[in-house]
PDB file of C-alpha atoms in Angstrom:
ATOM      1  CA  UNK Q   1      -2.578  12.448   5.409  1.00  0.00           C
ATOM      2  CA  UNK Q   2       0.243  10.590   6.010  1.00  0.00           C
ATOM      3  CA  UNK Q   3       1.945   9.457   9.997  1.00  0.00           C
ATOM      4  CA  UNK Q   4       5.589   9.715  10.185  1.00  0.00           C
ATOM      5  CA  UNK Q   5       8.028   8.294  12.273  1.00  0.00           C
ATOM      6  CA  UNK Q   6      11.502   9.660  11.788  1.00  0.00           C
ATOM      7  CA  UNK Q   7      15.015   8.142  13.090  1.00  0.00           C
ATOM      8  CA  UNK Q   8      18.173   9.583  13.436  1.00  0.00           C
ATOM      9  CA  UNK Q   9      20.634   9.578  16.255  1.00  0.00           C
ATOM     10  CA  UNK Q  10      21.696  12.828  16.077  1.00  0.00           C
ATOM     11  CA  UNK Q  11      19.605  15.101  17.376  1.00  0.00           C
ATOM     12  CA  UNK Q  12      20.071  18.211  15.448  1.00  0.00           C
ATOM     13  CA  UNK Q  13      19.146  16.241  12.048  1.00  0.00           C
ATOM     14  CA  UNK Q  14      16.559  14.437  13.536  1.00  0.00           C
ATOM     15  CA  UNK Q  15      15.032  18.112  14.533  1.00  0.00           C
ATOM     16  CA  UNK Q  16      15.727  19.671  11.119  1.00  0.00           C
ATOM     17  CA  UNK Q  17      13.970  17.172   9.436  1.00  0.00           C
ATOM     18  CA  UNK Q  18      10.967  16.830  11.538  1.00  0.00           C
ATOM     19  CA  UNK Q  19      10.706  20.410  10.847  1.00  0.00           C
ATOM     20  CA  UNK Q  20      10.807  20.095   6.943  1.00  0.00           C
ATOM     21  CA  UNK Q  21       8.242  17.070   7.148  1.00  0.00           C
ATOM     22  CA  UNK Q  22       5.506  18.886   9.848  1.00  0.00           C
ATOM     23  CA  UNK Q  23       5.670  22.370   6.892  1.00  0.00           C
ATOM     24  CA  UNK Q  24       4.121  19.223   4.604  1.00  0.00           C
ATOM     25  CA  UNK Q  25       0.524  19.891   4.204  1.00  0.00           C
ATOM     26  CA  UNK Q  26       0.228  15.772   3.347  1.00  0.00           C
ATOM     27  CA  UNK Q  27       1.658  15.184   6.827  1.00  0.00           C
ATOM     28  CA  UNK Q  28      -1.068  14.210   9.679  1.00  0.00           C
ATOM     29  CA  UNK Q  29       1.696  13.856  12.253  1.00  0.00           C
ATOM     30  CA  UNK Q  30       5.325  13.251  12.417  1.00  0.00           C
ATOM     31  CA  UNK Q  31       7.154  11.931  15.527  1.00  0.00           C
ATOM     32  CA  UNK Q  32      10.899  11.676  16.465  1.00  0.00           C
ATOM     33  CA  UNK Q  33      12.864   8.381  17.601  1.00  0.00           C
ATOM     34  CA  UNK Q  34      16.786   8.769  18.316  1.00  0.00           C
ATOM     35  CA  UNK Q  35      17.442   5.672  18.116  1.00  0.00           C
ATOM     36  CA  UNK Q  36      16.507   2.125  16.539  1.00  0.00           C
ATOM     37  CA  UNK Q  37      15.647   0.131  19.703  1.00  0.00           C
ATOM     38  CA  UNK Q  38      13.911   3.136  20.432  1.00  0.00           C
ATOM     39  CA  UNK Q  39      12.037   2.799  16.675  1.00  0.00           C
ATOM     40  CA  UNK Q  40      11.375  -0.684  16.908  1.00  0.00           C
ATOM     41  CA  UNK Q  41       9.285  -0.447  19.876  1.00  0.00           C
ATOM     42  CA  UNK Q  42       7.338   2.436  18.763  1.00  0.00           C
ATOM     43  CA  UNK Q  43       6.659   0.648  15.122  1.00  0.00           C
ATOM     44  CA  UNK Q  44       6.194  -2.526  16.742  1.00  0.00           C
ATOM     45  CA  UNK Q  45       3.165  -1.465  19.258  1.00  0.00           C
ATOM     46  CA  UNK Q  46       1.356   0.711  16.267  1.00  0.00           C
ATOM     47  CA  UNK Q  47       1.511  -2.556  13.646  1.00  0.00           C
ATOM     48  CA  UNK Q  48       0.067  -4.671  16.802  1.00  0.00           C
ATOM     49  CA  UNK Q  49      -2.863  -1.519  17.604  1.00  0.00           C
ATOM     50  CA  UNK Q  50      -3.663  -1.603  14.035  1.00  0.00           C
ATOM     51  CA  UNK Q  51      -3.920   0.958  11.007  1.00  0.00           C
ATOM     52  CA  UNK Q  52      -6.719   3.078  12.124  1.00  0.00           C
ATOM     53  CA  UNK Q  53      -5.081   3.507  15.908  1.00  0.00           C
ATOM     54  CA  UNK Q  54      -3.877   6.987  16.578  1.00  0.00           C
ATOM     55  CA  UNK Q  55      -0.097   5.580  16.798  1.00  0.00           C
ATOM     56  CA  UNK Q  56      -0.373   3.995  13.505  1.00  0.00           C
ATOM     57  CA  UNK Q  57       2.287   4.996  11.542  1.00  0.00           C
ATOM     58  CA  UNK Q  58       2.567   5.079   7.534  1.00  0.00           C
ATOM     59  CA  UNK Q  59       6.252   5.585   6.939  1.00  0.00           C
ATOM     60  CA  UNK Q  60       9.964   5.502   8.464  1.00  0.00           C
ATOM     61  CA  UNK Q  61      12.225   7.927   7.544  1.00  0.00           C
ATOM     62  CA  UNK Q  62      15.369   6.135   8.453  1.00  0.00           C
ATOM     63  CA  UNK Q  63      18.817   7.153   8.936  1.00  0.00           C
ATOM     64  CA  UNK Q  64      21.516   4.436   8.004  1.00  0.00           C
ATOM     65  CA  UNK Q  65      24.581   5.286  10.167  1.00  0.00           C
ATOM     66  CA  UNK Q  66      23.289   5.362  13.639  1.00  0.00           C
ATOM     67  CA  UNK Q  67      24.903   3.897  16.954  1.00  0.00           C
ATOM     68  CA  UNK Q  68      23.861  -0.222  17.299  1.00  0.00           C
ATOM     69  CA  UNK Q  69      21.464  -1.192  15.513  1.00  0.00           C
ATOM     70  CA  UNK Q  70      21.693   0.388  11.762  1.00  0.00           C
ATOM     71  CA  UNK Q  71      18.927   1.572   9.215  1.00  0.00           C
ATOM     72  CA  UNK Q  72      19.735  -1.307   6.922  1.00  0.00           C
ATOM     73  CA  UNK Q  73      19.312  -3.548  10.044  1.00  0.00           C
ATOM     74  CA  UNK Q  74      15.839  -2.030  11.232  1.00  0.00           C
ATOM     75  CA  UNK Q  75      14.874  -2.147   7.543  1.00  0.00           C
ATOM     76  CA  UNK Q  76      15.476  -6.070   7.556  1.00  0.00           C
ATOM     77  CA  UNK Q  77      13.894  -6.564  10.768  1.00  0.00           C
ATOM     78  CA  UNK Q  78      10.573  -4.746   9.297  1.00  0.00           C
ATOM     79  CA  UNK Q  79      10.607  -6.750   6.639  1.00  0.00           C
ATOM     80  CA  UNK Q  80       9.897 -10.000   9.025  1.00  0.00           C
ATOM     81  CA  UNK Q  81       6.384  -7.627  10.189  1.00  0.00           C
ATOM     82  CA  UNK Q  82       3.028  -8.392   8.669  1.00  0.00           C
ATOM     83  CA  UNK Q  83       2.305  -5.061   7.838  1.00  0.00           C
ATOM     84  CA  UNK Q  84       5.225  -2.692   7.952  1.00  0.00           C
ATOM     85  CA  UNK Q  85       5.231   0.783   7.557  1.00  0.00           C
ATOM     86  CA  UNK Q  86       6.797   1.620   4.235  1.00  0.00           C
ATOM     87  CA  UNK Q  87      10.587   2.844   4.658  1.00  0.00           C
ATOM     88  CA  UNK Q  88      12.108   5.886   3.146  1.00  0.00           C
ATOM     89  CA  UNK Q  89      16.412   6.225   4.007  1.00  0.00           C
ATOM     90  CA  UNK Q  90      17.749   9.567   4.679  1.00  0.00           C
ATOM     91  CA  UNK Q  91      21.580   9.304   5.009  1.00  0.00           C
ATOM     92  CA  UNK Q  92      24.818  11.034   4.210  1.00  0.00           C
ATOM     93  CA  UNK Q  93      26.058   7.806   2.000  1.00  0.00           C
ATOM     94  CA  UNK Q  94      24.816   7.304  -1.500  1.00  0.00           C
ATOM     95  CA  UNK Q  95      26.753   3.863  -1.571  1.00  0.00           C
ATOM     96  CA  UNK Q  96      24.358   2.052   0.265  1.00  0.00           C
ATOM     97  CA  UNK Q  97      21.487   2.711  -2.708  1.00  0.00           C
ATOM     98  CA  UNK Q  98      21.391  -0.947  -3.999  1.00  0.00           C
ATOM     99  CA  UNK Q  99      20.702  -2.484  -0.049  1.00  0.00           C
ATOM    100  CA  UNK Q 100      17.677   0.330  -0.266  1.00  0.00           C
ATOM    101  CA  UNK Q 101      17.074  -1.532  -3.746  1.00  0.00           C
ATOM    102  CA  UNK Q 102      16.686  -5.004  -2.224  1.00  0.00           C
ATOM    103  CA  UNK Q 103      15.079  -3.404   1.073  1.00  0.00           C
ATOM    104  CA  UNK Q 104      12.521  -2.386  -0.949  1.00  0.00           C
ATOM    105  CA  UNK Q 105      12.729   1.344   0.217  1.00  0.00           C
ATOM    106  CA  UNK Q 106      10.251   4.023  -1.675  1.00  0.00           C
ATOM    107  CA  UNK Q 107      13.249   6.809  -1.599  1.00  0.00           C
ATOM    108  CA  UNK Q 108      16.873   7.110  -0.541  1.00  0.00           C
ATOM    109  CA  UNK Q 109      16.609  10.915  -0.095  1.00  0.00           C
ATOM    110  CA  UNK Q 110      20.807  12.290   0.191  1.00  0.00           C
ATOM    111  CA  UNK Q 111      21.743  14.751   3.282  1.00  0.00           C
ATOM    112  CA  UNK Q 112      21.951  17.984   3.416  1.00  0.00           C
ATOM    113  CA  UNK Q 113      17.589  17.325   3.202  1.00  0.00           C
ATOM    114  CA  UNK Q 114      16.705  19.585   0.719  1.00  0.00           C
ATOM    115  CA  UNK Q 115      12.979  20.855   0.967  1.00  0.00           C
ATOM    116  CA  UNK Q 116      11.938  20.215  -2.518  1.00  0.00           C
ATOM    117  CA  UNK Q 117      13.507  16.720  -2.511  1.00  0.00           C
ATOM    118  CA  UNK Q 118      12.265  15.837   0.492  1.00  0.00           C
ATOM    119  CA  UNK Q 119       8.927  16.415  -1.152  1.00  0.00           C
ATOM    120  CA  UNK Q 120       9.207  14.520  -4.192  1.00  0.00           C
ATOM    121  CA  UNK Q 121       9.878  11.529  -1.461  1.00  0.00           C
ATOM    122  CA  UNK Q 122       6.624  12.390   0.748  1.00  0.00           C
ATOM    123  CA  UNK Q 123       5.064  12.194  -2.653  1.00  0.00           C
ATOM    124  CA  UNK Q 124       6.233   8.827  -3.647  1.00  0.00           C
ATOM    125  CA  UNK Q 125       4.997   7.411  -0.101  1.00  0.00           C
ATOM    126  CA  UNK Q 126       1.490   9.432  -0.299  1.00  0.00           C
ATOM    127  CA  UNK Q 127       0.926   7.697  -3.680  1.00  0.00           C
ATOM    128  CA  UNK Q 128       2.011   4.318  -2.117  1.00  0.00           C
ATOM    129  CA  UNK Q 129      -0.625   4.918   0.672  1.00  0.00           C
ATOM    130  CA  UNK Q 130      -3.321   6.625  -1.378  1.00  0.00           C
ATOM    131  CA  UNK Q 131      -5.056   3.775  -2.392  1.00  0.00           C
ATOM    132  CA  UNK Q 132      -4.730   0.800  -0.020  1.00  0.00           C
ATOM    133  CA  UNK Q 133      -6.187  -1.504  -2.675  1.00  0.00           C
ATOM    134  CA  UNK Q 134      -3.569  -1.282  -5.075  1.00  0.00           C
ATOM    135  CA  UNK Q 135      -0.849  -3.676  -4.187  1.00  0.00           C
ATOM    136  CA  UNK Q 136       2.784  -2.214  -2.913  1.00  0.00           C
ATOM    137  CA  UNK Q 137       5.338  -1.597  -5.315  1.00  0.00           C
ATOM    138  CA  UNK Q 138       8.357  -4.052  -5.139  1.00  0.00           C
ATOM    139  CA  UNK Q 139      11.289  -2.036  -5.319  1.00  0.00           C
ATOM    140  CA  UNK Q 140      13.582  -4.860  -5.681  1.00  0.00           C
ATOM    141  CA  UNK Q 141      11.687  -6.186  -8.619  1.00  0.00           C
ATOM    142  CA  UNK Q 142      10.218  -3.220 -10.348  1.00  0.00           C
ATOM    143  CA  UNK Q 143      12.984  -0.522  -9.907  1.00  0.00           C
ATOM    144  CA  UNK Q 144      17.022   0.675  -9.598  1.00  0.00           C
ATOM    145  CA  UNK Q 145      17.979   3.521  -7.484  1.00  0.00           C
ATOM    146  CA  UNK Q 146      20.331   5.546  -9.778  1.00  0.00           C
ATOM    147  CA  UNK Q 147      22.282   8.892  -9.096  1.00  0.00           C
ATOM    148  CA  UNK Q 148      21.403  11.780 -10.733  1.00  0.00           C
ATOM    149  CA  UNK Q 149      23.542  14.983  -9.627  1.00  0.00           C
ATOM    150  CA  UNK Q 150      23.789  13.892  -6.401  1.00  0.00           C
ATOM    151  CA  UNK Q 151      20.182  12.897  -5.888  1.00  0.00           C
ATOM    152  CA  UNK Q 152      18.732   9.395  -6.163  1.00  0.00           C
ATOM    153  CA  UNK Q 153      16.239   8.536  -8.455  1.00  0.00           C
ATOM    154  CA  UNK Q 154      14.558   4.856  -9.473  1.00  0.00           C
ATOM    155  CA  UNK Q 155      14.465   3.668 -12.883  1.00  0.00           C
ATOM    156  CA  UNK Q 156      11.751   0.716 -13.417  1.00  0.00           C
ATOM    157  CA  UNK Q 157      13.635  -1.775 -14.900  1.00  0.00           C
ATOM    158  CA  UNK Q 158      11.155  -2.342 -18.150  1.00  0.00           C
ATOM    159  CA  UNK Q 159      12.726   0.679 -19.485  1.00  0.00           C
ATOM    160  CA  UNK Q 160      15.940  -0.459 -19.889  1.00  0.00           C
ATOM    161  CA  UNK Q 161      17.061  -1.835 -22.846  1.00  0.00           C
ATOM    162  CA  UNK Q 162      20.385  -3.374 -22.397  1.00  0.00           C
ATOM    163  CA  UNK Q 163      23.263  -2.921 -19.630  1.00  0.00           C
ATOM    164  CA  UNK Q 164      26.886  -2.412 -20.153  1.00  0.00           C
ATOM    165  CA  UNK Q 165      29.648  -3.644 -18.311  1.00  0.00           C
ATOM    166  CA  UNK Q 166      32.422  -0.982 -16.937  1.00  0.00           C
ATOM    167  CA  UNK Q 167      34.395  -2.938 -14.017  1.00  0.00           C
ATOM    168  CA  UNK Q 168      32.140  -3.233 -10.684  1.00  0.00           C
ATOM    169  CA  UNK Q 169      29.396  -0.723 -12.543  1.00  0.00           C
ATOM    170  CA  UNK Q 170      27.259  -1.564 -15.005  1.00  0.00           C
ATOM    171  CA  UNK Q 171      25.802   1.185 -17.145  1.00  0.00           C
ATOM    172  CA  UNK Q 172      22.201   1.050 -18.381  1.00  0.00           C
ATOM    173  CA  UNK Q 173      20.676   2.173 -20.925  1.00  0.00           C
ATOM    174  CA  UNK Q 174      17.246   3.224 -21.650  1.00  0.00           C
ATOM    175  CA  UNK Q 175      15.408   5.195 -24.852  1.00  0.00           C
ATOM    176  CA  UNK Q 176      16.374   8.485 -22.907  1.00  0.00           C
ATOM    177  CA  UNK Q 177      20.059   8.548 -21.777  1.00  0.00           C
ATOM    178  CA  UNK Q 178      22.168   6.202 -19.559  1.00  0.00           C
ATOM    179  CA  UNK Q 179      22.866   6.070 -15.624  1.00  0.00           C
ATOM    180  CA  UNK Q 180      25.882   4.243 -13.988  1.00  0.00           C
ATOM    181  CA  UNK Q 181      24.866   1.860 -11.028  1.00  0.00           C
ATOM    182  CA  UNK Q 182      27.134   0.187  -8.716  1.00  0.00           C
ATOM    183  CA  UNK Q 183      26.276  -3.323  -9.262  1.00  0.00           C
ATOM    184  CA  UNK Q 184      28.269  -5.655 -10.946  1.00  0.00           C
ATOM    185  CA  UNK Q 185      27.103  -7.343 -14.530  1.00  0.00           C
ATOM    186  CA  UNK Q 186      26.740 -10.567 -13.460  1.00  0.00           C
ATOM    187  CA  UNK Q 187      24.485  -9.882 -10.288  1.00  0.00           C
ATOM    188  CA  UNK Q 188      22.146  -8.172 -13.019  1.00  0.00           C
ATOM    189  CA  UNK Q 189      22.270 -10.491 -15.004  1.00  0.00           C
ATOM    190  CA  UNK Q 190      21.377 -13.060 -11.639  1.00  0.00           C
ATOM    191  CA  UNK Q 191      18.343 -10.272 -10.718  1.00  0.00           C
ATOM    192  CA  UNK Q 192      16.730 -10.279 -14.192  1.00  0.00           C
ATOM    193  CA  UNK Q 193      17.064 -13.514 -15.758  1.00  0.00           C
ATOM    194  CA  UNK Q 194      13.100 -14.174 -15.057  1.00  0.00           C
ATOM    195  CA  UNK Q 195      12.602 -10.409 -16.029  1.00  0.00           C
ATOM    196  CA  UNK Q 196      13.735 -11.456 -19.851  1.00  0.00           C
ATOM    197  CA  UNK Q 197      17.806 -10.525 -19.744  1.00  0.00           C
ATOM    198  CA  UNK Q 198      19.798 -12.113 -21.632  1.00  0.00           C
ATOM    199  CA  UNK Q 199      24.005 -12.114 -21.354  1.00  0.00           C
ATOM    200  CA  UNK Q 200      25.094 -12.330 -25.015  1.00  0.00           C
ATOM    201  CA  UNK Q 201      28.885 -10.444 -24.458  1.00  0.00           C
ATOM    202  CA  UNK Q 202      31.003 -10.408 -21.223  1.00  0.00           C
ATOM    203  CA  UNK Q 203      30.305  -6.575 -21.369  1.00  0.00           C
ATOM    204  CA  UNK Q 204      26.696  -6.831 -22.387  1.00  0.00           C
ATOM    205  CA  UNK Q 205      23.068  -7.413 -20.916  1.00  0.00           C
ATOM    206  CA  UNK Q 206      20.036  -7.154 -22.999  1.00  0.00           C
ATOM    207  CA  UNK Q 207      16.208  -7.217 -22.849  1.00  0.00           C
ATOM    208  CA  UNK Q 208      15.409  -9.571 -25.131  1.00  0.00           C
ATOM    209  CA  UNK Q 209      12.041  -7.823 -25.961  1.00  0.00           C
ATOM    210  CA  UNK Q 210      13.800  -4.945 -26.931  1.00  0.00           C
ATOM    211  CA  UNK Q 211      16.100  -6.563 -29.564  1.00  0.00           C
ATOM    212  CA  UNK Q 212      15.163  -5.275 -32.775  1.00  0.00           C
ATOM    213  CA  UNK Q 213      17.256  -7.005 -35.503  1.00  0.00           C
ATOM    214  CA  UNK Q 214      19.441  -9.878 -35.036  1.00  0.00           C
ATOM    215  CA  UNK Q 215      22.333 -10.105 -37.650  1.00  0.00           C
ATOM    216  CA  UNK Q 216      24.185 -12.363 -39.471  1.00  0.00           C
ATOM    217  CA  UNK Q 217      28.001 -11.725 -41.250  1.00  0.00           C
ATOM    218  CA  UNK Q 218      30.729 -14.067 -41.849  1.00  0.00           C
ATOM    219  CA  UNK Q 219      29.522 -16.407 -39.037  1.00  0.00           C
ATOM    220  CA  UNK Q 220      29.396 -13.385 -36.115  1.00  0.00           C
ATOM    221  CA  UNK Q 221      26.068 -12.307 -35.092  1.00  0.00           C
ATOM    222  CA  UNK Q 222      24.876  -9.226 -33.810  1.00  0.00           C
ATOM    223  CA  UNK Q 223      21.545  -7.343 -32.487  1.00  0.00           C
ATOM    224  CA  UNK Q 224      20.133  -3.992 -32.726  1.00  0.00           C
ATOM    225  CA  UNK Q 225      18.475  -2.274 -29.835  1.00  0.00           C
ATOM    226  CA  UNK Q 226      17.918   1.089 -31.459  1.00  0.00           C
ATOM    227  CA  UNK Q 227      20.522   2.923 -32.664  1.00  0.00           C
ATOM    228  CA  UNK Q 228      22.691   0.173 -30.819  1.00  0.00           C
ATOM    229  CA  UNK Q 229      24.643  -2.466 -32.477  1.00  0.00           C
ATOM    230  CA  UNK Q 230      25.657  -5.285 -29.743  1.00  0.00           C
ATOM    231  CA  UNK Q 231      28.416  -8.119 -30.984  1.00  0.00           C
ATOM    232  CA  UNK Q 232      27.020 -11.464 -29.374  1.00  0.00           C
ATOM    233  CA  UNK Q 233      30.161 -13.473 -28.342  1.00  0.00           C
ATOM    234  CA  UNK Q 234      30.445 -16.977 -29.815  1.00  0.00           C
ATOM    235  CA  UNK Q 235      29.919 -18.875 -26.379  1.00  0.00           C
ATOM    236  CA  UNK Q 236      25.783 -17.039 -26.365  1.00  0.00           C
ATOM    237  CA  UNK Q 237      25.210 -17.424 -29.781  1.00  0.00           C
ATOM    238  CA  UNK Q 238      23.467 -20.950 -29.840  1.00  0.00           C
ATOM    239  CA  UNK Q 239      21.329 -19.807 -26.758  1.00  0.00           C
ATOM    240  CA  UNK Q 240      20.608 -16.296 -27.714  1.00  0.00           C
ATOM    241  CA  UNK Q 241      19.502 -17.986 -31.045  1.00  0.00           C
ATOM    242  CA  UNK Q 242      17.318 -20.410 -29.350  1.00  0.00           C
ATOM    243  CA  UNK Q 243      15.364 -18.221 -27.548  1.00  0.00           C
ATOM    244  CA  UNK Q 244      14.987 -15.591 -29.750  1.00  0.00           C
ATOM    245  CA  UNK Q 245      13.540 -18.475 -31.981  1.00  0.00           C
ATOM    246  CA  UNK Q 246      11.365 -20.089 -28.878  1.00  0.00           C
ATOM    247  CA  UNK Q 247       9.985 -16.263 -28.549  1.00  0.00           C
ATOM    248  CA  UNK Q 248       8.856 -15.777 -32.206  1.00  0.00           C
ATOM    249  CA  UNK Q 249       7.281 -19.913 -32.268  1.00  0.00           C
ATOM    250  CA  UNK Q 250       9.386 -20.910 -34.864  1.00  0.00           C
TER     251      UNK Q 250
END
């Protein structure tokens, strides 16, 4: 049974979804805050009382655009606590899902709040809090928010295979379909270098465990990721090589 603290400074929203979250059978309590000084006291006395206090609270659904102090900003301030409550964002803007990313937010659920969605994001915290002896996901290191039809979703990262650069996006790809993110190529490629990636194009990223043939003609090489053939430009061919050698101990 999960405690809630919502935040929004508009009062009609902050209503409507306190409404939506007290129908959830998984919710114990859930209080309203219109404000973030206003949250930061109230989260800051229930991590000093402790998690079995009756003002303990489990999660923040945050709002991003708020007078002062923003969501992003009460998210990083959190982060400095001990023992935060986990954060879930609730906002009209689906272009801040990569700060949520590196926040380490469970969700990033899109207004209008839809019932159904904003279940699938009370699930995703009750699962969090479920069992206390299982360590906390990191978002930024396990997952990407994506968009999918105007809903956010996160993708762990070990199921992509390779990303593609398109301009400021990047597109990745995984063994069931592809999802455009807005994050550049080269702050991928930044994130993931201890994760495995590998730059072998100006347009490509890869998982070097998921390389399935590397390939040799007329002094170009290539690898195949599935049904994908990737050109590997001349300037990460010696490296690519290298470690691809360094992996297999020859």
């Amino acid at each position: 049974m999960l405690r809630v603290l919502a935040v929004d400074d508009e009062e009609p929203a902050l209503e409507e979804l306190l409404y939506l979250l007290r129908a959830d059978p998984r919710i114990r309590s859930a209080e309203g805050a219109t404000g973030a000084t206003e949250a930061l006291r109230r989260i800051g006395a229930a991590v000093e009382a402790g998690p079995d206090d009756p003002a303990a609270i489990d999660v923040v659904f945050l709002d991003i655009h708020m007078a002062g102090l923003t969501g992003l900003d009460v998210a990083q301030l959190l982060a400095g606590f001990a023992a935060p409550p986990l954060i879930v964002f609730v906002t009209a803007h689906e272009g801040f899902a990569v700060q949520a990313f590196d926040l380490k937010a469970i969700d990033y659920v899109l207004k209008p709040v839809r019932r159904e969605r904003l279940a699938e994001a009370v699930r995703r915290v009750a699962e969090q809090v479920g069992d206390r002896s299982a360590p906390v996901l990191d978002t930024a290191g396990d997952q990407i928010p994506v968009e999918l039809g105007g809903v956010i979703r996160f993708v762990p990262i070990d199921d992509i295979a390779y990303a593609e650069a398109q301009g400021d996006y990047a597109r990745l790809h995984t063994a069931t379909g592809s999802h455009l993110v807005r994050v550049p190529l080269t702050t991928l490629e930044e994130r993931w270098r201890s994760r495995g990636f590998v730059r072998i194009h100006r347009r490509h990223l890869v998982a070097l465990g998921r390389i399935d043939e590397l390939r040799l003609d007329a002094g170009s090489m290539s690898v195949r990721i599935g049904t994908a053939e990737l050109a590997v430009s001349r300037r990460h061919t010696r490296a690519l090589r290298d470690l691809l050698m360094r992996q297999t101990g020859r």
